[in-house]
CSV table of C-alpha atoms in Angstrom, one decimal:
chain,number,residue,atom,x,y,z
A,1,MET,CA,-25.3,141.8,-67.0
A,2,SER,CA,-24.2,143.0,-70.4
A,3,GLU,CA,-24.9,146.5,-71.6
A,4,GLN,CA,-23.0,146.3,-74.8
A,5,PRO,CA,-25.9,147.5,-77.2
A,6,LEU,CA,-26.5,150.4,-74.7
A,7,ASN,CA,-22.9,151.2,-74.3
A,8,PRO,CA,-21.0,150.6,-77.5
A,9,THR,CA,-17.5,151.9,-78.3
A,10,SER,CA,-17.2,155.1,-80.2
A,11,ALA,CA,-16.2,153.2,-83.3
A,12,ASP,CA,-19.6,151.5,-83.3
A,13,ALA,CA,-21.6,154.8,-83.2
A,14,PRO,CA,-23.4,155.9,-86.3
A,15,ALA,CA,-22.3,159.1,-88.1
A,16,ASP,CA,-25.1,161.2,-86.6
A,17,ALA,CA,-24.5,160.0,-83.0
A,18,ALA,CA,-22.9,163.4,-82.1
A,19,SER,CA,-26.2,165.1,-82.6
A,20,ASP,CA,-27.6,163.3,-79.6
A,21,GLN,CA,-25.1,165.1,-77.3
A,22,ALA,CA,-25.9,168.7,-78.4
A,23,PRO,CA,-26.9,171.0,-75.6
A,24,ALA,CA,-30.6,171.1,-75.0
A,25,GLY,CA,-32.1,174.3,-76.3
A,26,SER,CA,-28.9,175.1,-78.2
A,27,THR,CA,-28.8,176.9,-81.6
A,28,ALA,CA,-26.3,176.8,-84.4
A,29,ALA,CA,-24.6,179.8,-82.8
A,30,ASP,CA,-23.9,177.7,-79.7
A,31,ALA,CA,-22.0,175.0,-81.6
A,32,PRO,CA,-18.2,174.9,-81.5
A,33,ALA,CA,-17.0,177.1,-84.2
A,34,ALA,CA,-14.4,176.1,-86.7
A,35,ALA,CA,-11.3,178.2,-86.4
A,36,PRO,CA,-10.5,180.4,-89.4
A,37,THR,CA,-7.8,178.9,-91.5
A,38,GLY,CA,-6.2,179.4,-94.9
A,39,PRO,CA,-4.3,182.2,-96.6
A,40,ALA,CA,-7.2,184.8,-96.2
A,41,THR,CA,-6.6,185.0,-92.4
A,42,ASP,CA,-3.7,185.9,-90.1
A,43,VAL,CA,-4.6,183.5,-87.3
A,44,THR,CA,-1.7,181.4,-86.1
A,45,ALA,CA,-2.1,177.7,-85.3
A,46,ASP,CA,-1.9,178.5,-81.5
A,47,GLU,CA,-4.7,181.1,-81.8
A,48,ALA,CA,-6.9,178.7,-83.8
A,49,ALA,CA,-6.5,176.1,-81.1
A,50,ALA,CA,-7.4,178.6,-78.4
A,51,LEU,CA,-10.5,179.7,-80.4
A,52,ARG,CA,-11.6,176.0,-80.6
A,53,ALA,CA,-11.0,175.4,-77.0
A,54,ALA,CA,-13.0,178.4,-75.9
A,55,SER,CA,-15.8,177.4,-78.2
A,56,PHE,CA,-16.0,173.9,-76.8
A,57,GLU,CA,-15.8,175.2,-73.2
A,58,ARG,CA,-18.8,177.4,-74.0
A,59,ALA,CA,-20.7,174.4,-75.3
A,60,ARG,CA,-19.8,172.4,-72.3
A,61,ARG,CA,-21.1,175.1,-69.9
A,62,LEU,CA,-24.4,175.3,-71.9
A,63,ARG,CA,-24.9,171.5,-71.5
A,64,MET,CA,-24.5,171.8,-67.7
A,65,GLU,CA,-26.6,174.9,-67.0
A,66,PRO,CA,-30.4,174.8,-66.5
A,67,ARG,CA,-32.4,176.6,-69.2
A,68,PHE,CA,-34.5,178.2,-66.5
A,69,PRO,CA,-33.5,179.2,-63.0
A,70,GLY,CA,-34.3,176.3,-60.7
A,71,GLY,CA,-35.5,174.2,-63.8
A,72,PRO,CA,-34.3,171.0,-65.4
A,73,ALA,CA,-30.6,170.8,-66.2
A,74,ALA,CA,-29.6,170.6,-69.8
A,75,ASP,CA,-27.3,167.5,-69.3
A,76,PRO,CA,-27.8,166.3,-65.7
A,77,ALA,CA,-25.4,163.3,-65.8
A,78,GLY,CA,-23.2,164.3,-68.7
A,79,SER,CA,-20.2,165.2,-66.6
A,80,HIS,CA,-19.8,162.0,-64.7
A,81,HIS,CA,-21.4,159.2,-66.8
A,82,GLU,CA,-20.1,157.4,-69.9
A,83,ARG,CA,-20.8,158.5,-73.4
A,84,ARG,CA,-22.8,155.8,-75.3
A,85,ILE,CA,-25.3,155.5,-78.0
A,86,ARG,CA,-28.6,156.9,-76.8
A,87,SER,CA,-32.1,155.4,-77.4
A,88,PHE,CA,-33.4,159.0,-77.5
A,89,GLN,CA,-32.6,162.1,-79.5
A,90,PRO,CA,-33.3,165.5,-77.8
A,91,ARG,CA,-35.6,167.7,-79.9
A,92,ARG,CA,-35.0,171.4,-80.2
A,93,SER,CA,-38.3,173.3,-80.0
A,94,ARG,CA,-39.5,176.5,-78.4
A,95,VAL,CA,-40.7,176.6,-74.9
A,96,THR,CA,-44.0,178.6,-74.7
A,97,THR,CA,-44.6,181.2,-72.0
A,98,GLY,CA,-47.0,178.8,-70.2
A,99,GLN,CA,-44.6,175.9,-70.3
A,100,GLN,CA,-41.8,178.1,-68.9
A,101,GLU,CA,-44.0,179.4,-66.1
A,102,ALA,CA,-44.9,175.9,-65.2
A,103,LEU,CA,-41.3,174.8,-65.1
A,104,GLU,CA,-40.2,177.8,-63.0
A,105,ARG,CA,-43.1,177.4,-60.5
A,106,LEU,CA,-43.5,173.6,-60.3
A,107,TRP,CA,-40.1,172.0,-61.1
A,108,PRO,CA,-38.7,172.6,-57.6
A,109,LYS,CA,-41.7,170.8,-56.2
A,110,TRP,CA,-42.4,168.0,-58.8
A,111,GLY,CA,-39.2,167.8,-60.9
A,112,LEU,CA,-35.9,166.0,-60.6
A,113,ASP,CA,-32.8,165.6,-62.6
A,114,ILE,CA,-31.4,162.2,-63.4
A,115,ASP,CA,-27.8,162.8,-62.3
A,116,GLY,CA,-27.0,159.3,-61.1
A,117,LYS,CA,-25.7,160.5,-57.8
A,118,ARG,CA,-28.4,159.1,-55.4
A,119,VAL,CA,-31.0,156.4,-54.9
A,120,LEU,CA,-34.5,157.8,-54.9
A,121,ASP,CA,-36.8,157.2,-52.0
A,122,LEU,CA,-40.0,156.6,-54.0
A,123,ALA,CA,-42.1,156.1,-50.9
A,124,GLU,CA,-41.1,159.6,-49.7
A,125,LEU,CA,-41.3,161.1,-53.2
A,126,PHE,CA,-44.9,159.9,-53.8
A,127,ASP,CA,-46.2,159.9,-50.2
A,128,GLY,CA,-46.4,156.1,-50.1
A,129,LEU,CA,-48.3,155.5,-53.3
A,130,PRO,CA,-47.4,152.6,-55.6
A,131,VAL,CA,-45.3,153.9,-58.4
A,132,VAL,CA,-45.1,153.2,-62.2
A,133,LEU,CA,-42.3,154.5,-64.4
A,134,GLU,CA,-43.2,156.0,-67.7
A,135,ILE,CA,-40.4,156.5,-70.2
A,136,GLY,CA,-41.0,159.0,-72.9
A,137,PHE,CA,-44.2,161.0,-72.4
A,138,GLY,CA,-44.0,163.5,-75.3
A,139,MET,CA,-46.2,166.5,-74.5
A,140,GLY,CA,-47.7,164.7,-71.5
A,141,GLU,CA,-51.4,164.7,-72.4
A,142,ALA,CA,-51.8,160.9,-71.9
A,143,THR,CA,-49.7,160.9,-68.7
A,144,ALA,CA,-51.8,163.7,-67.2
A,145,GLN,CA,-55.0,161.9,-68.0
A,146,MET,CA,-53.8,158.6,-66.5
A,147,ALA,CA,-52.7,160.5,-63.4
A,148,ALA,CA,-56.1,162.2,-63.1
A,149,ASP,CA,-58.0,158.9,-63.7
A,150,ASP,CA,-55.9,157.0,-61.1
A,151,PRO,CA,-54.9,159.3,-58.3
A,152,GLY,CA,-53.9,156.2,-56.2
A,153,THR,CA,-50.9,155.5,-58.4
A,154,GLY,CA,-47.8,157.6,-58.6
A,155,ILE,CA,-46.3,158.2,-62.1
A,156,LEU,CA,-42.6,158.9,-62.4
A,157,ALA,CA,-42.5,160.3,-65.9
A,158,VAL,CA,-39.1,160.5,-67.7
A,159,ASP,CA,-38.3,162.6,-70.8
A,160,VAL,CA,-35.7,164.9,-72.1
A,161,HIS,CA,-38.0,167.3,-74.0
A,162,THR,CA,-38.2,170.5,-72.1
A,163,PRO,CA,-41.4,171.8,-73.6
A,164,GLY,CA,-43.1,168.5,-72.8
A,165,GLN,CA,-41.8,168.6,-69.3
A,166,GLY,CA,-43.3,172.0,-68.8
A,167,ASN,CA,-46.6,171.0,-70.5
A,168,LEU,CA,-47.0,167.9,-68.3
A,169,LEU,CA,-46.4,169.9,-65.1
A,170,GLY,CA,-49.0,172.5,-66.2
A,171,LEU,CA,-51.6,169.9,-67.1
A,172,ALA,CA,-51.1,168.0,-63.8
A,173,ASP,CA,-51.4,171.2,-61.9
A,174,LYS,CA,-54.5,172.3,-63.7
A,175,ALA,CA,-56.2,168.9,-63.1
A,176,GLY,CA,-55.2,169.1,-59.4
A,177,SER,CA,-53.2,165.9,-59.7
A,178,THR,CA,-50.4,165.5,-57.1
A,179,ASN,CA,-49.3,162.0,-58.2
A,180,VAL,CA,-46.9,163.0,-61.0
A,181,ARG,CA,-43.2,163.6,-60.8
A,182,VAL,CA,-41.2,164.6,-63.9
A,183,ALA,CA,-37.7,163.3,-64.3
A,184,ASN,CA,-35.3,164.9,-66.7
A,185,GLY,CA,-32.6,162.8,-68.3
A,186,ASP,CA,-31.5,159.3,-69.4
A,187,ALA,CA,-33.8,156.5,-68.2
A,188,VAL,CA,-31.0,154.0,-68.4
A,189,ILE,CA,-29.1,155.9,-65.7
A,190,LEU,CA,-32.2,156.2,-63.6
A,191,LEU,CA,-32.8,152.4,-63.8
A,192,ARG,CA,-29.2,151.5,-63.2
A,193,GLU,CA,-28.2,154.1,-60.5
A,194,MET,CA,-31.2,155.7,-58.9
A,195,LEU,CA,-33.9,153.1,-58.2
A,196,ALA,CA,-33.9,150.5,-55.4
A,197,PRO,CA,-34.5,146.8,-56.1
A,198,GLU,CA,-38.2,146.0,-56.4
A,199,SER,CA,-39.3,149.6,-56.0
A,200,LEU,CA,-41.5,149.9,-59.0
A,201,ASP,CA,-45.1,148.6,-59.6
A,202,GLY,CA,-44.9,148.9,-63.4
A,203,LEU,CA,-43.2,150.3,-66.5
A,204,ARG,CA,-44.9,152.0,-69.4
A,205,VAL,CA,-43.2,152.7,-72.7
A,206,TYR,CA,-45.6,154.2,-75.2
A,207,PHE,CA,-44.6,154.8,-78.8
A,208,PRO,CA,-40.8,155.0,-78.4
A,209,ASP,CA,-38.7,156.1,-81.3
A,210,PRO,CA,-38.7,153.2,-83.7
A,211,TRP,CA,-35.4,154.1,-85.2
A,212,PRO,CA,-36.5,152.6,-88.6
A,213,LYS,CA,-33.1,152.5,-90.3
A,214,ALA,CA,-31.3,149.1,-89.9
A,215,ARG,CA,-28.1,150.8,-88.8
A,216,HIS,CA,-29.9,152.5,-86.0
A,217,HIS,CA,-31.7,149.5,-84.6
A,218,LYS,CA,-29.1,149.3,-81.8
A,219,ARG,CA,-30.7,152.6,-80.5
A,220,ARG,CA,-34.1,151.0,-79.9
A,221,LEU,CA,-34.9,151.0,-76.2
A,222,ILE,CA,-36.5,147.6,-75.9
A,223,GLN,CA,-33.5,145.3,-76.0
A,224,PRO,CA,-32.4,142.3,-73.8
A,225,GLU,CA,-29.9,144.5,-72.0
A,226,PHE,CA,-32.5,147.1,-71.2
A,227,LEU,CA,-34.8,144.4,-69.7
A,228,ASP,CA,-31.9,143.2,-67.6
A,229,LEU,CA,-31.9,146.7,-66.0
A,230,VAL,CA,-35.6,146.8,-65.7
A,231,ALA,CA,-36.3,143.4,-64.0
A,232,PRO,CA,-34.5,144.0,-60.7
A,233,VAL,CA,-36.3,147.3,-60.0
A,234,LEU,CA,-39.8,145.9,-60.6
A,235,LYS,CA,-41.8,144.1,-58.0
A,236,PRO,CA,-42.9,140.6,-58.7
A,237,GLY,CA,-46.0,140.7,-60.8
A,238,ALA,CA,-45.4,144.3,-62.0
A,239,ILE,CA,-46.5,144.9,-65.6
A,240,VAL,CA,-44.3,146.1,-68.4
A,241,HIS,CA,-46.6,147.8,-70.9
A,242,CYS,CA,-45.3,148.7,-74.3
A,243,ALA,CA,-47.2,150.2,-77.2
A,244,THR,CA,-46.1,151.0,-80.8
A,245,ASP,CA,-47.6,151.6,-84.2
A,246,TRP,CA,-44.4,150.5,-86.0
A,247,GLU,CA,-44.9,146.9,-87.0
A,248,PRO,CA,-41.3,145.8,-87.2
A,249,TYR,CA,-40.6,147.3,-83.7
A,250,ALA,CA,-43.7,145.6,-82.3
A,251,GLU,CA,-42.4,142.3,-83.6
A,252,GLN,CA,-39.0,142.9,-82.0
A,253,MET,CA,-40.6,143.9,-78.7
A,254,LEU,CA,-42.6,140.7,-78.7
A,255,GLU,CA,-39.6,138.6,-79.5
A,256,VAL,CA,-37.3,140.2,-76.9
A,257,LEU,CA,-39.9,140.2,-74.1
A,258,THR,CA,-41.0,136.6,-74.8
A,259,ALA,CA,-37.4,135.4,-74.7
A,260,HIS,CA,-36.5,137.1,-71.5
A,261,PRO,CA,-36.7,134.7,-68.5
A,262,ARG,CA,-37.9,137.4,-66.1
A,263,PHE,CA,-41.0,138.3,-68.0
A,264,ALA,CA,-44.2,136.4,-68.9
A,265,ASN,CA,-46.8,137.4,-71.5
A,266,THR,CA,-50.2,138.1,-70.0
A,267,ALA,CA,-51.9,137.5,-73.4
A,268,ALA,CA,-53.3,133.9,-73.4
A,269,ASP,CA,-52.2,133.3,-77.0
A,270,GLY,CA,-48.7,134.6,-76.4
A,271,GLY,CA,-49.2,137.6,-78.7
A,272,TYR,CA,-50.3,141.2,-78.5
A,273,ALA,CA,-52.9,142.4,-76.0
A,274,PRO,CA,-55.9,144.6,-76.5
A,275,ARG,CA,-55.4,148.3,-75.5
A,276,PRO,CA,-56.2,148.4,-71.8
A,277,ALA,CA,-58.8,151.0,-70.8
A,278,PHE,CA,-56.4,152.9,-68.7
A,279,ARG,CA,-54.1,153.8,-71.6
A,280,PRO,CA,-55.7,156.9,-73.3
A,281,LEU,CA,-55.9,157.1,-77.1
A,282,THR,CA,-53.3,159.8,-77.7
A,283,ARG,CA,-53.3,162.4,-80.4
A,284,PHE,CA,-50.2,160.9,-81.9
A,285,GLU,CA,-51.9,157.5,-81.9
A,286,GLY,CA,-55.0,158.9,-83.6
A,287,GLN,CA,-52.9,160.4,-86.3
A,288,GLY,CA,-51.3,157.0,-86.9
A,289,LEU,CA,-54.6,155.2,-87.0
A,290,ASP,CA,-55.9,157.8,-89.6
A,291,LYS,CA,-52.9,156.8,-91.7
A,292,GLY,CA,-53.8,153.1,-91.5
A,293,HIS,CA,-51.2,152.2,-88.9
A,294,VAL,CA,-51.9,149.3,-86.6
A,295,VAL,CA,-51.2,149.9,-82.9
A,296,HIS,CA,-49.9,146.9,-80.8
A,297,ASP,CA,-49.9,146.7,-77.0
A,298,LEU,CA,-47.7,144.3,-75.2
A,299,LEU,CA,-48.3,143.5,-71.5
A,300,PHE,CA,-45.7,141.3,-69.7
A,301,ALA,CA,-45.5,140.5,-66.0
A,302,ARG,CA,-42.3,140.4,-64.1
A,303,VAL,CA,-41.8,136.8,-62.7
């Protein structure tokens, strides 16, 4: 199985790829500082090198440390997995008091870091429920609603956005839902290293980043190589459900899924499917519809 688009060489990375690796929750003050140079300073070359090394070491420690005691790690697999172009870009935004409280209280119970070091026992993790994987849940409102509406299905929800992780945990707890687990980190590592064959009953990818610039299309999640990772961990008949309001990305999704030999379109006409009742109309989706965007759902079964 080829993973080239998911694991290009550094020469293939766009100029802004380094931004994807910044420590979660970092500020400009956390970034490696340029050593003072030029005639206005008395810093020697050796001292400048030492300053740079210390600054990079501080940034490395920030990447590896949880933002909250017992909470999600900033870079759970960064120390022992390859660097590659990511399909996601961590967002830097403030964690509210309520989100932090939910993370500190509920992460030890319902959270896990994607470190690539073990294979998850989903039956134990979800008390024997069938499990669907959701990649990219934003602030978690739709995920929490789906969990509350269908308590007989476990949802393994993956994202890197710390405020969203805390928000989803809080919403699930408030609703009394016990069928949600929040995974922090790279879904590719989760699929490749931490899920057993035929362990998932479905995959949901709702409104992934469309990466609209042509030079960034390689970052889009739905690619043939990604589906190669997905197919073995899905049970036969499991549904891959994608949704997007970005027309060119919808067309790519349809083309890639249709061409893959392990997936079959559930739509009789071979095109897009109506929005199923179980997928809530999200706030983000409503904003797009208000702007005239057309939302496309795709439902493909693993064969």
